Coordinates of C-alpha atoms and ligand atoms in Angstrom, one line a residue:
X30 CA -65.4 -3.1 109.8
X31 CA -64.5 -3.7 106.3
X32 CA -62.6 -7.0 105.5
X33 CA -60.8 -8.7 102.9
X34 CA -60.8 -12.6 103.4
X35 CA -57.8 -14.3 101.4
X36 CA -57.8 -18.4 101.1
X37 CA -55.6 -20.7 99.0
X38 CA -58.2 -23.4 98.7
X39 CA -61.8 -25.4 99.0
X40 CA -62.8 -22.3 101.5
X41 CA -64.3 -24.4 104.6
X42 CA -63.3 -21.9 106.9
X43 CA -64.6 -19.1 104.7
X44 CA -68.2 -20.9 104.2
X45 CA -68.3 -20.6 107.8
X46 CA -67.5 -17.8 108.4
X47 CA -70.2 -16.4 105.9
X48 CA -72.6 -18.3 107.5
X49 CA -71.9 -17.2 110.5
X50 CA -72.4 -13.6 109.3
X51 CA -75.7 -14.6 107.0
X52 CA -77.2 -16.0 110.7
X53 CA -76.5 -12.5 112.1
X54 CA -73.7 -13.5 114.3
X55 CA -71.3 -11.0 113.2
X56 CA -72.7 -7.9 112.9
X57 CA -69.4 -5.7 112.3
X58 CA -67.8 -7.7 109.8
X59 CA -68.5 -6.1 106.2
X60 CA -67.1 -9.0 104.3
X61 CA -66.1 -6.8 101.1
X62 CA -63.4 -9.4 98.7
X63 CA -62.6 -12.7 98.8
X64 CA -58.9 -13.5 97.1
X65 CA -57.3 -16.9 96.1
X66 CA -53.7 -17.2 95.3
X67 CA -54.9 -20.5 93.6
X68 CA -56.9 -20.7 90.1
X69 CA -60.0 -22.6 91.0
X70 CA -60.3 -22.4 94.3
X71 CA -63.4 -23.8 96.0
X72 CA -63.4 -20.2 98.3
X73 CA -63.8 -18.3 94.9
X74 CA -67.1 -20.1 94.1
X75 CA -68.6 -19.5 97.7
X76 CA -67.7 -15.9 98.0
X77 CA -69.5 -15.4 94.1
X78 CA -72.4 -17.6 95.9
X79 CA -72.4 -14.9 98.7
X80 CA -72.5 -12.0 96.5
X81 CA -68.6 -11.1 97.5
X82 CA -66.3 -9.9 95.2
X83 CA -64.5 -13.0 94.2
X84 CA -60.2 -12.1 93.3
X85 CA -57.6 -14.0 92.3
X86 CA -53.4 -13.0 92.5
X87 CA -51.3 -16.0 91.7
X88 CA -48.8 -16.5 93.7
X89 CA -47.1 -19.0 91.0
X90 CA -46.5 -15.7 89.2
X91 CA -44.0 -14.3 92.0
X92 CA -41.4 -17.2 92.7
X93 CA -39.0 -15.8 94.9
X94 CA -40.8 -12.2 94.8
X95 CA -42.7 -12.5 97.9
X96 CA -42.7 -8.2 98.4
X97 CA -43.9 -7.8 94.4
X98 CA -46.8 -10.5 95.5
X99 CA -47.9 -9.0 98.6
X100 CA -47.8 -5.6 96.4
X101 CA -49.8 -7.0 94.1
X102 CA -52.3 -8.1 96.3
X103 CA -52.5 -5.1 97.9
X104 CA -53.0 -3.3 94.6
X105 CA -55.6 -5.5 93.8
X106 CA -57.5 -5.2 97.4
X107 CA -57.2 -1.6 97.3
X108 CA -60.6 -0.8 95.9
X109 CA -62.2 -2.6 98.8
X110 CA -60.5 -0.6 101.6
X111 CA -60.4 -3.2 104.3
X112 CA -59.4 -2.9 107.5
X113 CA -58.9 -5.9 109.2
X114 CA -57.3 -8.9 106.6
X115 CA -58.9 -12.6 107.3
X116 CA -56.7 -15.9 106.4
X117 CA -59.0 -18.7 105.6
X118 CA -56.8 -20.9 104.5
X119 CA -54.6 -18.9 102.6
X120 CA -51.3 -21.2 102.1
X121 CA -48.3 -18.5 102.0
X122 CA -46.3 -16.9 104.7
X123 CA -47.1 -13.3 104.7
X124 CA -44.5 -10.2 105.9
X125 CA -44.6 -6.5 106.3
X126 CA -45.3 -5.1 103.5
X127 CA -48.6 -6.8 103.4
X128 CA -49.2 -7.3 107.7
X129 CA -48.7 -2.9 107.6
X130 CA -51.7 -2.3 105.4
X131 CA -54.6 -3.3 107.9
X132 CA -55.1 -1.2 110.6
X133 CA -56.7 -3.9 112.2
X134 CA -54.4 -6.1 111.7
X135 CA -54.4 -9.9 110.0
X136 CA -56.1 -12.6 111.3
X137 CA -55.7 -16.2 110.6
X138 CA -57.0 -20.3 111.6
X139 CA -54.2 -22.6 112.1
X140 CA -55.6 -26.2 112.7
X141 CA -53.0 -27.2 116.3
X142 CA -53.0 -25.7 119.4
X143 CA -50.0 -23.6 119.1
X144 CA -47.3 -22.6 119.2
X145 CA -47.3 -26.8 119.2
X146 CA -47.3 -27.6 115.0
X147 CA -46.6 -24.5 113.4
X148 CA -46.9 -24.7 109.5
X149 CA -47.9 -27.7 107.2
X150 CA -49.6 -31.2 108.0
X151 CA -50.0 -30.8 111.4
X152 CA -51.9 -34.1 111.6
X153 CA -49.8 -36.2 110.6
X154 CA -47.4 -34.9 113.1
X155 CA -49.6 -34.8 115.6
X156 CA -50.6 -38.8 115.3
X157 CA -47.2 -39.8 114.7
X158 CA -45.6 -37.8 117.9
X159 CA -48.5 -39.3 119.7
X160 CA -50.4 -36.2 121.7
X161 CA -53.5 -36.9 122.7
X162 CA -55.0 -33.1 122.9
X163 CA -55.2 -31.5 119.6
X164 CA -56.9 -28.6 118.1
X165 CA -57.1 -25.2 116.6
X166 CA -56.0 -21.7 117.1
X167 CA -57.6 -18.6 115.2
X168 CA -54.2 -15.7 116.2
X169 CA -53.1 -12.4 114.8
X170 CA -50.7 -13.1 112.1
X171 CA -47.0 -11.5 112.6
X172 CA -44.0 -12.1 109.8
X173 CA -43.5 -15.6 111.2
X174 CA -45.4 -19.1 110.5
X175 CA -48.2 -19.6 112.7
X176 CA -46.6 -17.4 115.7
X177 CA -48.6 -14.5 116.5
X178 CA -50.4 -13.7 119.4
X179 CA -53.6 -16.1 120.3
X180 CA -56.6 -14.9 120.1
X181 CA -58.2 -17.9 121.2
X182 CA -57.9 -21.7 121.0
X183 CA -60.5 -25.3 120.7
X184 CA -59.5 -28.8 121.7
X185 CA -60.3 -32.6 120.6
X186 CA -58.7 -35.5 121.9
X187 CA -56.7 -37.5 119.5
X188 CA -57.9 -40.9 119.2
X189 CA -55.7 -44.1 119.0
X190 CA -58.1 -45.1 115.6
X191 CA -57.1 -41.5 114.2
X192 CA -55.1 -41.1 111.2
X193 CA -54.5 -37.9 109.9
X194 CA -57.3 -37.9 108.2
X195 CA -60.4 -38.5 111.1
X196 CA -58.2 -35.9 113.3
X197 CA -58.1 -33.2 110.8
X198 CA -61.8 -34.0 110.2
X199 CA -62.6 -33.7 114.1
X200 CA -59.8 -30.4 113.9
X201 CA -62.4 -28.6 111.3
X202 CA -65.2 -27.9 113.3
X203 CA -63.7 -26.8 115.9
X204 CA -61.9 -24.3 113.1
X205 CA -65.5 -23.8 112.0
X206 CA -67.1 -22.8 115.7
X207 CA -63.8 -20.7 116.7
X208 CA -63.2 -19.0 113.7
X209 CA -66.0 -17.0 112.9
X210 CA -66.3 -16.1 117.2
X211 CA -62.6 -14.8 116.9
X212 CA -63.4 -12.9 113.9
X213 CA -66.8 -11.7 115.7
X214 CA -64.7 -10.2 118.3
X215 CA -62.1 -8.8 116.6
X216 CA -64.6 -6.8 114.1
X217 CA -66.6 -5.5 116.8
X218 CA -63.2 -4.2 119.2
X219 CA -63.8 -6.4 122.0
X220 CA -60.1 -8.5 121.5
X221 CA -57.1 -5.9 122.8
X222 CA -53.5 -7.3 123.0
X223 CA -51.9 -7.0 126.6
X224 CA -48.2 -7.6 125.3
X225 CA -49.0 -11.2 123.3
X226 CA -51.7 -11.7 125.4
X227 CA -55.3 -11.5 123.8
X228 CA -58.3 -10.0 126.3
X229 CA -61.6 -10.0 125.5
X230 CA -63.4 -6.7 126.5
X231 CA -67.1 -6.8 127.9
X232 CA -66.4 -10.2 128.7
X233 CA -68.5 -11.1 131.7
X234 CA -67.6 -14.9 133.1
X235 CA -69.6 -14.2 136.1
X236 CA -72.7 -12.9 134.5
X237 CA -72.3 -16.4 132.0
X238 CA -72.4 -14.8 128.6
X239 CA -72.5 -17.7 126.0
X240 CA -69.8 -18.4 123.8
X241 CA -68.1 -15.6 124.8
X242 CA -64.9 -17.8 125.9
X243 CA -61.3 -17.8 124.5
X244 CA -61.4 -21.2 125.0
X245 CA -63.5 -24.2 123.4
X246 CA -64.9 -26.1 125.1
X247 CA -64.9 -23.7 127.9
X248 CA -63.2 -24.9 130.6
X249 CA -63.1 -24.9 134.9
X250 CA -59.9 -22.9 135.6
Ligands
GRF309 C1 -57.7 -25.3 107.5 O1 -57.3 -26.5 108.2 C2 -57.0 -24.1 108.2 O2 -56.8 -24.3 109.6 C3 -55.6 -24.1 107.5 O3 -55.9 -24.4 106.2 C4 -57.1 -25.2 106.1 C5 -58.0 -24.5 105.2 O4 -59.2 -25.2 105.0 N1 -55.0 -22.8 107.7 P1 -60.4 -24.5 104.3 O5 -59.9 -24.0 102.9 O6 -60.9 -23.4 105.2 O7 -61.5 -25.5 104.1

């Protein structure tokens, strides 16, 4: 499955991801453009390092124009014909007219177990309201912030020594082991939507299939 990944930043997620795909663990993902909406952005020098097309659209240049930027990076993903749309990090709120050009819809790693801490610095929020679960989720992306269906979802504890700053550090890998198995799935069909709900086809508990859970660590029901 052709895909475009878009990120607004240093490209954590995205490193990991390619990794992921350079170790053989995701077979179907044909990882064909990386875009920034930011100049410089630490993703754009990590796709060039993969050999990936390496784009950049600024969003700066469409204040208040959010349907001439998605068209614009639409236009400018065109060539690459992709399929399924991957948000590593990409730092803008995205609606139809982009969301209705991948038949495989849009994928994207938000860094709280949602639909607790939608949007921006979740960890602060997080330590100040005092939870002591926290997470990630990777989810399909509709036209609203951070509420599309799950596709699946890694915990921490919170620690009382956490600031912001150790919990979004412990929040990362967890991005960086659920991310790239979400997008595994998704390019190779095994993630169908029952109403919101994401299954995972092929998916044998009983038969023990590793790392093949929608939730990290797995879990006794
Ligand atoms: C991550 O925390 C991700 O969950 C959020 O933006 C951050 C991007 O980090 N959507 P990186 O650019 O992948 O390192």
């Amino acid at each position: 499955m052709k895909v475009a990944v878009l990120c607004s930043g240093r490209g954590s997620n995205l490193k990991a991801l390619l990794e992921a795909r350079a170790r053989g663990e995701l077979p179907h993902a044909d990882f064909r453009a990386v875009l920034s909406d930011q100049e410089g952005a630490g993703a754009l020098d990590t796709a060039r390092m993969h050999g990936i097309d390496a784009l950049t659209v600024l969003s700066s240049g469409f204040r208040g124009d959010r349907t001439g930027f998605e068209r614009a990076l639409l236009e400018t993903l065109a060539p690459y014909s992709a399929e399924l749309a991957v948000l590593a990090g990409f730092q803008r709120v995205l609606g139809r007219t982009f969301l209705d050009a991948f038949p495989a819809g849009v994928v994207n790693i938000h860094p709280a177990l949602l639909p607790a801490f939608p949007g921006h610095m979740v960890w602060s929020k997080e330590t100040a309201y005092g939870v002591k679960l926290a997470g990630a989720t990777a989810h399909f992306v509709d036209e609203g912030v951070d509420s599309g269906p799950v596709i699946c979802q890694g915990a921490v504890p919170v620690l009382e020594t956490d600031g912001p700053d150790e919990l979004s550090a412990r929040i990362l890998k967890v991005e960086h082991r659920i991310f790239p198995a979400a997008v595994g799935w998704v390019t190779s069909g095994r993630v169908s939507l029952s109403g919101r709900t994401a299954l995972l086809r092929g998916f044998s508990p009983s038969e023990g299939e590793e790392g093949a859970s929608l939730v990290w660590p797995p879990l006794d029901a």
